[in-house]
Amino acid sequence: MSHNSFGHLFRVTTWGESHGPALGCVIDGCPPGLALTAADIQHWLDRRKPGGNRFVTQRREADEVKILSGVFEGAGGGPVTTGTPISLLIENTDQRSKDYSTISTQFRPGHADYTYFAKYGIRDYRGGGRASARETAARVAAGAIARRVLGQGVTIRAALVQVGPHAIDRGRWDWDQTEQNPFWCPDAETVPVWERFLDQVRKAGSSTGAIVEVTAEGVPAGWGAPIYGKLDAELAGALMSINAVKGVEIGAGFAAAAFTGEYNADAMTLDNGAVSFASNHAGGVAGGISTGQPVVARLALKPTSSILTPQISLNEAGEATEVRTTGRHDPCVGLRATPVAEAMMACVLADAFLRHRGQTGGGAFRPGVEGRD
Amino acid sequence: MSHNSFGHLFRVTTWGESHGPALGCVIDGCPPGLALTAADIQHWLDRRKPGGNRFVTQRREADEVKILSGVFEGAGGGPVTTGTPISLLIENTDQRSKDYSTISTQFRPGHADYTYFAKYGIRDYRGGGRASARETAARVAAGAIARRVLGQGVTIRAALVQVGPHAIDRGRWDWDQTEQNPFWCPDAETVPVWERFLDQVRKAGSSTGAIVEVTAEGVPAGWGAPIYGKLDAELAGALMSINAVKGVEIGAGFAAAAFTGEYNADAMTLDNGAVSFASNHAGGVAGGISTGQPVVARLALKPTSSILTPQISLNEAGEATEVRTTGRHDPCVGLRATPVAEAMMACVLADAFLRHRGQTGGGAFRPGVEGRD
Amino acid sequence: MSHNSFGHLFRVTTWGESHGPALGCVIDGCPPGLALTAADIQHWLDRRKPGGNRFVTQRREADEVKILSGVFEGAGGGPVTTGTPISLLIENTDQRSKDYSTISTQFRPGHADYTYFAKYGIRDYRGGGRASARETAARVAAGAIARRVLGQGVTIRAALVQVGPHAIDRGRWDWDQTEQNPFWCPDAETVPVWERFLDQVRKAGSSTGAIVEVTAEGVPAGWGAPIYGKLDAELAGALMSINAVKGVEIGAGFAAAAFTGEYNADAMTLDNGAVSFASNHAGGVAGGISTGQPVVARLALKPTSSILTPQISLNEAGEATEVRTTGRHDPCVGLRATPVAEAMMACVLADAFLRHRGQTGGGAFRPGVEGRD
Amino acid sequence: MSHNSFGHLFRVTTWGESHGPALGCVIDGCPPGLALTAADIQHWLDRRKPGGNRFVTQRREADEVKILSGVFEGAGGGPVTTGTPISLLIENTDQRSKDYSTISTQFRPGHADYTYFAKYGIRDYRGGGRASARETAARVAAGAIARRVLGQGVTIRAALVQVGPHAIDRGRWDWDQTEQNPFWCPDAETVPVWERFLDQVRKAGSSTGAIVEVTAEGVPAGWGAPIYGKLDAELAGALMSINAVKGVEIGAGFAAAAFTGEYNADAMTLDNGAVSFASNHAGGVAGGISTGQPVVARLALKPTSSILTPQISLNEAGEATEVRTTGRHDPCVGLRATPVAEAMMACVLADAFLRHRGQTGGGAFRPGVEGRD
C-alpha cells in the first residue's frame, strides 16, 4: 500500500528526486533463473534517455544503471535473477547548479509545487523533486525486468498517435516506422507534420499534449481477475500514474460510448483450434481478464507545464508572482512517455502472469479441449 | 492485494454472484463514532435499483441491505460505527428460475463468459455470475459509508453527459435536473433527445454506450500521494473496475492532448486568503495530490453486450453457436453506472483522507499561513 | 493491510461480533475447481463448537455455516470453487438477552474492554463484541477451505501439550489419542491429570493457561520466502493473533537459546533420493523457507480472563469498580484454541503454496536431480 | 505483500546480499518535516556494527550509511524528511575474496543454503547471500527513522537476558548497565559469567543461543487494531523475521500457560487521572491494542549455525559432504540481534501510530474524560 510501490507478486518500489544524488528502484518477487545484465536494462533506458534530439530536453544524463542485488552467476555462467530483491541505481550526473532562489517558493501552474507544499509543507523544489519525470527512468528499468519475466512470447510496443491536434492516419500504421523517427510515429507521412508543428511550438516557448498507444501481443487468455483486480483496472491505475497523463482508455475506449451493441461485439470463431475474434473493440480484456487478443491501451498527456510564456501564480507567502520557466524542457512529454508506457504495460502484465499462475497453476482452458493448457 | 478488495485504510471487499443467495461487502478500517443505519445505506441503494423505469432492466430486486456487524448503540442512543468491520448483506430475491441449458456452455460476445472459462474452467453462468453488474450494489452500499467518513463538507455527484452519439450541452448544466429525469441528465433539453433515442434502441433490441461525469466538491488540498498512490491513479483504477467501463479521464482528459501549455495552465491567485484557480483543466489533481478544486472524472461505458440481435460465437465444446439474449437487460448501462461512479469516487476519497491523516496528521499548509490547518 | 484480513493470495477477511446477528468471513483468491460443500466446512466447525463437554463454555451455538458465494456445480455435478470470493455466514443463535447495564461501562481486566474504549470510544460490550473468541469460528471455517487448497498431501494436526503447570510426557505422544478425549491430549496418561485439575479450576471459578502444539506434515521444501515473508514469521503473526495467545515458537523454540550449535544442527542425508534430516530442531523452516520436514509450532495461551473471583478495576467514568464475571466461560481457552491453531496453520500454508507457485511455477529443486520437480 | 517489505503506512523494503556491492532499504510513507541526517542513522548502526569486541564477528565493515532521497533542507536549514521515499545505501567494503568452490555447492546445516536451493535453484552462496545477518543493518537504519516518527515520548530499549543456559537475575535489572558491557546485559553480576562462557564457546569453535528482551515505554493506549492487525501479532511477525529467531513472547509469554486467571489479571486503578496497572503480565497489549503500559517482548535465538566442528550434510549433487565453517562468525548472534530487536519494535510502533492516526485521528479516550485526547 505504500505510495511509491505498485504490483502484488511482481512489486516495484521507486525512489529518488530529480536533483538528488541518485534515483532507483527495488523489484521484489521476480522469478529466479532469468538471465539479466545491466546491459539488458540499459538497452531500454537508452530509448527513454533525454538529449537524443531537438524535440526533447537537452538535459544530458548518462542514465547508467547499476544492479546492486538480486542477480548471481547462473549455471551457464552468466548472471541470472535469484528470486531476491533486485535493487537498481541510476546516479544523477547532470543536475546543473543554479540559482533556485525564485523557484524555491513559487508555485508553477500545472506542476505539483503547490500540492506538495499543501500536503507536506516541504518539498525538494530542484527540478521538480520527486514529481519530476526523471522518476520514470526507474519505471523503464523495472519494465526491462518485467519483459524478462514475460519472455519472448509477449511483445510490447508503443507509438505516439497524436501530437497536439495532429493525429496519425491509422490506415498507414507501420510498427517499423516507430524506430525510424524521433517521435515513435508509426505513420511515415505524419512525421514531417509533427516536425513542423513541434518546431513551431518549441520556438514559441510553448508546449503541446499528445496521445500514446501501447499494445501487448501474445498475452494468453486468462490473465487478470474479477472486480478490483481487473487487468484493465490495474492498467488504468498504472498508466494514469505516469507524469502528465490525464486519460486512459482500453480498446475502443471513449469511442465505444457512441457504438451500438451490434457493432461493439467482437464475434468469436475457432480458427485451427484457436479462438479467433472478428474485431478487438474490447482491447484484449473482457470482464477484467485477458481474451488472448492484443491488449490495447491509449493514454492522453497534457502539454508540458513548463513554458516560456509568463504565467500568473502564487508563492508560499501567498503573494502574486509571475512564473516563467527558462530551464531545459520537453515541448511535448508524449515523446518520452512512450517507452514509459511500454514499461508500465510490461510490469502490470508480469504481475498478472504471476498472480494467475499462483491462483490457478497457470495456463488456460481452451474450447473443445479437456483441461488446462 | 486480493482481487475483490480495494482501498488501503478504508478497505472494501465485495462478494456474491448474480443468482446466488445473496451478495454483500465488508468494509474494514472505517473510523469509529459515525452515525449509521441501514436506512442511510438504503437511501443510496434505492437510487441504483433496477426496475424504476422503462430504460433499465425490469428485474425487480428489493435490494434491501442488512448491517450484520460493526455498528452499535452510541452515546446518543442511535447506532454508530465501532471501528470494527462492517458487514453488509443484500439477498437476491428475484432470480427467475429458467432454463440455462443453452447459455450454460455458450460464450456471449462482450461478456466475461469466455474469459472466466479460460481462466477458471468453471463459472456460475446464471445471470453473468460474479461478472454481473449486480455486484455494483455492494459498491453503492460501501459508498454510502464512505460518504459518512467524508462528512458533509464533501459533495459527490454524477451525471450522464453522453448517451450514444448524443452529448449534452454543458452550457445548460444544472445539477438539480439530474434528480428530475430517469437519466441523471443535467441538461433538461437533452432529456427528450435521449428518451427518443433510447426508445428506438430498446425497440430495436439493440443497446448503446454512454459517458458519465462524476465530481467531488469540497475536497481540501493535500489528499493523494506521489507516484503510484496518486489520487488520479487510484481513481482511474477504481472507475475502470466498474462493469463496461472502457475509458477514464481526469479534468480536461483526452482533450488536453490538443491543448497548448498556455491554455492548459490553471492560473492561481489568492482570494480572501484561499487559493483560487482561473480554470480546472487539471480536474482537481496535480502531481497526484488534490488541489482543493473539484475533483472531476469522466468514464466511458461500452454498449450493453446483451442484445436481441443474434450473434456469432462459440461454446465450450469449441462449436460455432448463435447467441441471442432474451433476458431483461438495460439498453444503456450508463444510467445505472451513474450512482456507482459516485460510490467509487466516495470510497477512493475516504481512503485518501484517512491515509493523508495517517501520514501527516491531516490538514494542509496554506500560502501565507504558518503551519498546518 | 486491513486489520481484519490476513494472507496475500489466499486472503481471509473476517467480521462479526459475539452477540450481533451473525459472523462470517470472505475468502478471496481460492483456486478454482476444488470440491466444497457446507458439510465439508461444518465438519471442522463442529470440532471447535462450544457446549461439547463440561470443560468448555456451555453457550450452545449451532454454528451452522452457510456458503453464500464462490461455489457452483462442477463438471462432476457436485459444487466446486469457482475462483471468486467465498462468503461464509454463521448466525448467532444463542445470545442470551441479559442485563448488560453493569458490564457496559466496566473494564474487565485482561479483556479488550479498556483498549477498545481507549482507541474507539465505543465498543459492543455484549459478550466481548469483536474481541470475543467467537470470531475464531470464522477462522476455522476459512481453515477448512485452506485444507482443500493444500490437498491430502498435507496433514495438519494440533494437540494440547500443557494445561496449567501440567505438561504431557512427549515420549507417550500418540496422535490417535487426541480424538479420544475432550482435551486434544496426545498422552493418555495425562488425561486424568488434566481432568482433575480442570475440575478444580472450574469449581474454584478460576481459570488456567495452556500450550498448544500444531504441526503440518507433507509440506514440500521451498514454501515461504526471504526476510519479511518468512514462513515462520507469517506463522508467528497468524498464531499470535489468536485470542489469549502470548507466545509462539517454532521447532525447538525458546529451548534453543540454551543449545550448542552442534546440538542444534539438523544433519542432512539423502535417503532413497529424498533429503532426510537427523532431527528437526528447526521445526521445518530454515531461512524462512520450508525444509520438507514437518512444520512445528507451539503457542502459549494465558488463562481465561473471565473468572468468578471479584477483581479490582475501573469503569468508563474513571471510577473504581469490582468486576465479577458470571457468564458461561471456558476455564481453559487452550481446548478450543486447538482447532483454531490448525486452521491458522492451514491458511498460512495455503497462502505460502500459492505465492510459491506464483513466483517460481511451483515444485522444488532436489539435490542430484536436474530441474524443478 | 512483497517478501522483502513490511509495514503498511510506514513501510520498509530492504535489499542486498552479504557480499554484493551494497545493501540498503527504502522507507515509504514517512511523515514529513522530521529532522534527519545520515549521522542520526549512523548512531544506531554503530551499535550493531561487527568488529567491536572479541565476542562478535571480526568482519570489519564501516557500515557507513548514505541517504539518497527523501530529505531536503527544512525551514530551519537542516535536512528534514519530505514525505517521499527515503532510500538508504550501505556499501559492502570488507567482502574478502576467497575460494568459494567448496561452499558453493554445499548445504550448511541450519543455514538457508538448502531451502534457497530448493525454492530458487540458484543462490548467492557468498557469505550467506540474502540470508546473511548483514541484512539486519538495513533494519537498524530503518529503525532509526522509525524512532524519529515516534519522537522522544517513546523509549525503546533491548537487553540480552539469557546466553546459553545462563539467565540474568531480573531483580538486579539496571538499564544503565546495558551500555557498559559488550553484551547489552542489564545485570552487572551476570557479565563475567557470560564472558567466561562465551570465551569457552568461542575457543571450542562452538556457538550458543540467547534470549533478548525488548521494551517500549511511553506508548499511549490505543495503538494496534483488532484481530489480524493486532499490535502483538505484528510484533511477533516482525521479531520472528530476524535471523535465527525461533520464538517470540509478549509480556508473561509462555509462563502465562501455568498462571491462574487471578494471578494473570493486571488490576486497573486511576492514578492522578491516569490509568495505572498493578502488574504488566499482558506486556502492554490487550485485545491487540496497546494499554499504555510498556510493550514488552522477548525473542529466543538459536545458536549460530556456523561452527568449526565438522558436520554431516549434502551438496547440490546429492552427495554426502562434511561441512566445516572457518570464516569469521559470531559465537552468539544474540549480541548483535539486540539492536535489531529495538529497530523492529520501533518500525512496528511507528506503523501502528500512523495507522491509528489514520483511522481515528489519533489520541485516545480516557476514563472519566469526555472525548479524545
Short mmCIF file of N, CA and C in Angstrom, two decimals, chain D residues 266-369:
data_model
loop_
_atom_site.label_atom_id
_atom_site.label_comp_id
_atom_site.label_asym_id
_atom_site.label_seq_id
_atom_site.Cartn_x
_atom_site.Cartn_y
_atom_site.Cartn_z
N ASP D 266 -4.16 -8.05 35.28
CA ASP D 266 -3.47 -6.80 35.61
C ASP D 266 -4.52 -5.81 36.12
N ALA D 267 -4.65 -5.70 37.45
CA ALA D 267 -5.70 -4.84 38.04
C ALA D 267 -5.49 -3.38 37.65
N MET D 268 -6.60 -2.72 37.34
CA MET D 268 -6.55 -1.31 36.90
C MET D 268 -7.03 -0.36 37.99
N THR D 269 -6.32 0.73 38.14
CA THR D 269 -6.79 1.81 39.02
C THR D 269 -6.53 3.14 38.31
N LEU D 270 -7.07 4.20 38.91
CA LEU D 270 -6.82 5.52 38.33
C LEU D 270 -5.86 6.24 39.26
N ASP D 271 -4.81 6.77 38.71
CA ASP D 271 -3.75 7.38 39.50
C ASP D 271 -3.54 8.79 38.96
N ASN D 272 -4.04 9.77 39.70
CA ASN D 272 -3.95 11.16 39.23
C ASN D 272 -4.53 11.31 37.82
N GLY D 273 -5.66 10.68 37.60
CA GLY D 273 -6.32 10.83 36.30
C GLY D 273 -5.80 9.90 35.23
N ALA D 274 -4.68 9.21 35.52
CA ALA D 274 -4.11 8.31 34.51
C ALA D 274 -4.40 6.86 34.91
N VAL D 275 -4.68 6.04 33.94
CA VAL D 275 -4.90 4.63 34.20
C VAL D 275 -3.59 3.99 34.66
N SER D 276 -3.68 3.21 35.71
CA SER D 276 -2.49 2.56 36.25
C SER D 276 -2.79 1.08 36.43
N PHE D 277 -1.79 0.25 36.25
CA PHE D 277 -1.98 -1.20 36.35
C PHE D 277 -1.08 -1.73 37.47
N ALA D 278 -1.58 -2.73 38.19
CA ALA D 278 -0.82 -3.31 39.29
C ALA D 278 0.29 -4.23 38.80
N SER D 279 0.17 -4.72 37.59
CA SER D 279 1.19 -5.60 37.02
C SER D 279 1.13 -5.45 35.50
N ASN D 280 2.03 -6.09 34.81
CA ASN D 280 2.04 -5.98 33.34
C ASN D 280 2.25 -7.36 32.71
N HIS D 281 1.45 -8.33 33.16
CA HIS D 281 1.56 -9.65 32.55
C HIS D 281 1.16 -9.61 31.07
N ALA D 282 0.31 -8.65 30.73
CA ALA D 282 -0.14 -8.53 29.35
C ALA D 282 0.98 -8.02 28.44
N GLY D 283 2.03 -7.46 29.00
CA GLY D 283 3.10 -6.92 28.16
C GLY D 283 2.65 -5.71 27.37
N GLY D 284 1.69 -4.96 27.92
CA GLY D 284 1.30 -3.71 27.29
C GLY D 284 0.34 -3.82 26.13
N VAL D 285 -0.22 -5.00 25.92
CA VAL D 285 -1.16 -5.20 24.80
C VAL D 285 -2.35 -6.03 25.26
N ALA D 286 -3.56 -5.55 25.07
CA ALA D 286 -4.76 -6.35 25.37
C ALA D 286 -5.70 -6.27 24.18
N GLY D 287 -6.15 -7.42 23.71
CA GLY D 287 -7.02 -7.46 22.53
C GLY D 287 -6.33 -6.93 21.30
N GLY D 288 -4.99 -6.93 21.32
CA GLY D 288 -4.24 -6.48 20.16
C GLY D 288 -3.97 -4.99 20.14
N ILE D 289 -4.41 -4.29 21.20
CA ILE D 289 -4.29 -2.83 21.25
C ILE D 289 -3.49 -2.45 22.49
N SER D 290 -2.64 -1.43 22.37
CA SER D 290 -1.77 -1.04 23.47
C SER D 290 -2.58 -0.54 24.66
N THR D 291 -2.09 -0.85 25.88
CA THR D 291 -2.79 -0.49 27.11
C THR D 291 -2.25 0.80 27.72
N GLY D 292 -1.11 1.26 27.23
CA GLY D 292 -0.46 2.40 27.86
C GLY D 292 0.69 1.97 28.76
N GLN D 293 0.76 0.68 29.09
CA GLN D 293 1.90 0.15 29.83
C GLN D 293 3.05 -0.10 28.85
N PRO D 294 4.27 -0.35 29.36
CA PRO D 294 5.36 -0.69 28.45
C PRO D 294 5.02 -1.92 27.61
N VAL D 295 5.33 -1.85 26.34
CA VAL D 295 5.20 -3.01 25.46
C VAL D 295 6.46 -3.86 25.65
N VAL D 296 6.26 -5.13 26.01
CA VAL D 296 7.39 -5.99 26.37
C VAL D 296 7.36 -7.27 25.54
N ALA D 297 8.46 -7.54 24.84
CA ALA D 297 8.56 -8.77 24.06
C ALA D 297 9.91 -9.44 24.30
N ARG D 298 9.91 -10.73 24.20
CA ARG D 298 11.17 -11.48 24.27
C ARG D 298 11.31 -12.36 23.03
N LEU D 299 12.55 -12.52 22.57
CA LEU D 299 12.78 -13.37 21.41
C LEU D 299 13.91 -14.35 21.70
N ALA D 300 13.70 -15.59 21.30
CA ALA D 300 14.72 -16.62 21.51
C ALA D 300 15.49 -16.82 20.22
N LEU D 301 16.81 -16.83 20.34
CA LEU D 301 17.66 -17.05 19.17
C LEU D 301 18.38 -18.39 19.29
N LYS D 302 18.39 -19.11 18.21
CA LYS D 302 19.12 -20.38 18.19
C LYS D 302 20.62 -20.09 18.14
N PRO D 303 21.45 -21.08 18.43
CA PRO D 303 22.89 -20.86 18.31
C PRO D 303 23.27 -20.62 16.86
N THR D 304 24.30 -19.82 16.65
CA THR D 304 24.85 -19.62 15.31
C THR D 304 25.08 -20.97 14.64
N SER D 305 24.66 -21.08 13.41
CA SER D 305 24.82 -22.37 12.71
C SER D 305 26.25 -22.60 12.24
N SER D 306 26.99 -21.52 12.06
CA SER D 306 28.37 -21.66 11.59
C SER D 306 29.28 -22.03 12.74
N ILE D 307 29.78 -23.25 12.75
CA ILE D 307 30.68 -23.71 13.82
C ILE D 307 31.87 -24.42 13.21
N LEU D 308 32.93 -24.52 13.99
CA LEU D 308 34.15 -25.17 13.49
C LEU D 308 33.99 -26.68 13.38
N THR D 309 33.22 -27.27 14.32
CA THR D 309 33.03 -28.71 14.33
C THR D 309 32.50 -29.21 12.99
N PRO D 310 33.13 -30.20 12.40
CA PRO D 310 32.64 -30.72 11.12
C PRO D 310 31.24 -31.29 11.27
N GLN D 311 30.40 -31.05 10.28
CA GLN D 311 29.02 -31.54 10.32
C GLN D 311 28.71 -32.34 9.05
N ILE D 312 27.87 -33.32 9.23
CA ILE D 312 27.44 -34.17 8.13
C ILE D 312 26.38 -33.42 7.31
N SER D 313 26.54 -33.41 6.00
CA SER D 313 25.50 -32.78 5.20
C SER D 313 25.55 -33.26 3.76
N LEU D 314 24.86 -32.51 2.89
CA LEU D 314 24.77 -32.87 1.48
C LEU D 314 25.28 -31.72 0.62
N ASN D 315 25.56 -32.04 -0.65
CA ASN D 315 25.80 -30.96 -1.61
C ASN D 315 24.72 -31.00 -2.70
N GLU D 316 24.83 -30.07 -3.62
CA GLU D 316 23.77 -29.96 -4.63
C GLU D 316 23.65 -31.20 -5.52
N ALA D 317 24.77 -31.93 -5.60
CA ALA D 317 24.74 -33.16 -6.41
C ALA D 317 24.10 -34.31 -5.65
N GLY D 318 23.73 -34.06 -4.40
CA GLY D 318 23.10 -35.10 -3.60
C GLY D 318 24.13 -36.01 -2.94
N GLU D 319 25.37 -35.58 -2.91
CA GLU D 319 26.42 -36.38 -2.28
C GLU D 319 26.62 -35.97 -0.82
N ALA D 320 26.96 -36.96 0.01
CA ALA D 320 27.30 -36.67 1.40
C ALA D 320 28.56 -35.81 1.43
N THR D 321 28.59 -34.88 2.34
CA THR D 321 29.73 -33.98 2.42
C THR D 321 29.94 -33.56 3.87
N GLU D 322 31.15 -33.14 4.17
CA GLU D 322 31.43 -32.69 5.54
C GLU D 322 31.58 -31.18 5.51
N VAL D 323 30.81 -30.51 6.34
CA VAL D 323 30.83 -29.05 6.36
C VAL D 323 31.58 -28.56 7.60
N ARG D 324 32.51 -27.64 7.36
CA ARG D 324 33.23 -27.06 8.49
C ARG D 324 33.40 -25.59 8.18
N THR D 325 32.87 -24.74 9.04
CA THR D 325 32.87 -23.32 8.76
C THR D 325 34.08 -22.67 9.39
N THR D 326 34.89 -22.04 8.56
CA THR D 326 36.10 -21.46 9.10
C THR D 326 36.08 -19.93 9.06
N GLY D 327 35.08 -19.35 8.51
CA GLY D 327 35.02 -17.90 8.37
C GLY D 327 34.87 -17.19 9.72
N ARG D 328 34.72 -15.87 9.65
CA ARG D 328 34.53 -15.07 10.85
C ARG D 328 33.07 -15.10 11.25
N HIS D 329 32.76 -15.52 12.42
CA HIS D 329 31.36 -15.61 12.82
C HIS D 329 31.16 -15.27 14.30
N ASP D 330 29.96 -14.89 14.61
CA ASP D 330 29.59 -14.61 15.99
C ASP D 330 29.33 -15.92 16.72
N PRO D 331 29.93 -16.13 17.91
CA PRO D 331 29.57 -17.32 18.67
C PRO D 331 28.13 -17.26 19.19
N CYS D 332 27.62 -16.04 19.33
CA CYS D 332 26.25 -15.89 19.84
C CYS D 332 25.59 -14.73 19.11
N VAL D 333 24.62 -15.04 18.25
CA VAL D 333 24.00 -13.98 17.46
C VAL D 333 23.13 -13.05 18.29
N GLY D 334 22.88 -13.47 19.54
CA GLY D 334 22.05 -12.65 20.41
C GLY D 334 22.59 -11.25 20.61
N LEU D 335 23.93 -11.16 20.65
CA LEU D 335 24.54 -9.84 20.91
C LEU D 335 24.15 -8.85 19.83
N ARG D 336 24.32 -9.28 18.59
CA ARG D 336 24.03 -8.33 17.51
C ARG D 336 22.54 -8.24 17.20
N ALA D 337 21.77 -9.19 17.70
CA ALA D 337 20.32 -9.13 17.47
C ALA D 337 19.63 -8.10 18.37
N THR D 338 20.33 -7.69 19.42
CA THR D 338 19.70 -6.78 20.38
C THR D 338 19.33 -5.44 19.74
N PRO D 339 20.27 -4.76 19.07
CA PRO D 339 19.85 -3.52 18.40
C PRO D 339 18.84 -3.76 17.27
N VAL D 340 18.89 -4.95 16.70
CA VAL D 340 17.94 -5.25 15.62
C VAL D 340 16.52 -5.38 16.19
N ALA D 341 16.42 -6.01 17.36
CA ALA D 341 15.11 -6.13 18.01
C ALA D 341 14.52 -4.75 18.32
N GLU D 342 15.39 -3.85 18.78
CA GLU D 342 14.92 -2.48 19.02
C GLU D 342 14.39 -1.85 17.74
N ALA D 343 15.12 -2.06 16.66
CA ALA D 343 14.73 -1.45 15.39
C ALA D 343 13.38 -1.99 14.91
N MET D 344 13.18 -3.30 15.06
CA MET D 344 11.91 -3.87 14.61
C MET D 344 10.76 -3.36 15.48
N MET D 345 10.98 -3.27 16.79
CA MET D 345 9.96 -2.69 17.68
C MET D 345 9.63 -1.27 17.22
N ALA D 346 10.65 -0.48 16.92
CA ALA D 346 10.43 0.91 16.51
C ALA D 346 9.61 0.98 15.22
N CYS D 347 9.96 0.15 14.26
CA CYS D 347 9.25 0.18 12.97
C CYS D 347 7.79 -0.24 13.13
N VAL D 348 7.55 -1.30 13.90
CA VAL D 348 6.18 -1.77 14.12
C VAL D 348 5.36 -0.69 14.83
N LEU D 349 5.95 -0.03 15.82
CA LEU D 349 5.20 1.00 16.53
C LEU D 349 4.96 2.23 15.67
N ALA D 350 5.94 2.62 14.87
CA ALA D 350 5.75 3.79 14.01
C ALA D 350 4.58 3.54 13.05
N ASP D 351 4.53 2.35 12.54
CA ASP D 351 3.43 1.99 11.63
C ASP D 351 2.09 1.99 12.37
N ALA D 352 2.08 1.42 13.57
CA ALA D 352 0.85 1.37 14.37
C ALA D 352 0.36 2.78 14.71
N PHE D 353 1.29 3.64 15.00
CA PHE D 353 0.97 5.04 15.32
C PHE D 353 0.28 5.71 14.12
N LEU D 354 0.88 5.56 12.95
CA LEU D 354 0.32 6.22 11.76
C LEU D 354 -1.03 5.62 11.38
N ARG D 355 -1.17 4.32 11.50
CA ARG D 355 -2.45 3.69 11.17
C ARG D 355 -3.53 4.10 12.17
N HIS D 356 -3.15 4.19 13.43
CA HIS D 356 -4.12 4.64 14.44
C HIS D 356 -4.58 6.06 14.12
N ARG D 357 -3.61 6.92 13.79
CA ARG D 357 -3.95 8.29 13.47
C ARG D 357 -4.81 8.35 12.22
N GLY D 358 -4.53 7.48 11.25
CA GLY D 358 -5.33 7.46 10.04
C GLY D 358 -6.78 7.11 10.31
N GLN D 359 -6.99 6.03 11.06
CA GLN D 359 -8.38 5.57 11.27
C GLN D 359 -9.16 6.45 12.22
N THR D 360 -8.50 6.94 13.26
CA THR D 360 -9.25 7.60 14.34
C THR D 360 -8.95 9.09 14.47
N GLY D 361 -7.90 9.57 13.83
CA GLY D 361 -7.48 10.95 14.05
C GLY D 361 -6.41 11.06 15.12
N GLY D 362 -6.16 9.97 15.84
CA GLY D 362 -5.11 9.96 16.86
C GLY D 362 -5.65 10.20 18.24
N GLY D 363 -4.76 10.12 19.22
CA GLY D 363 -5.17 10.31 20.60
C GLY D 363 -5.92 9.10 21.13
N ALA D 364 -6.46 9.23 22.33
CA ALA D 364 -7.16 8.13 22.98
C ALA D 364 -8.25 8.68 23.88
N PHE D 365 -9.25 7.87 24.13
CA PHE D 365 -10.25 8.21 25.13
C PHE D 365 -9.70 7.84 26.50
N ARG D 366 -9.99 8.66 27.49
CA ARG D 366 -9.54 8.36 28.85
C ARG D 366 -10.73 8.24 29.77
N PRO D 367 -10.71 7.27 30.70
CA PRO D 367 -11.82 7.12 31.63
C PRO D 367 -12.10 8.43 32.36
N GLY D 368 -13.35 8.79 32.43
CA GLY D 368 -13.72 9.97 33.18
C GLY D 368 -13.53 11.27 32.44
N VAL D 369 -13.07 11.18 31.21
CA VAL D 369 -12.83 12.39 30.43
C VAL D 369 -13.65 12.32 29.15
#
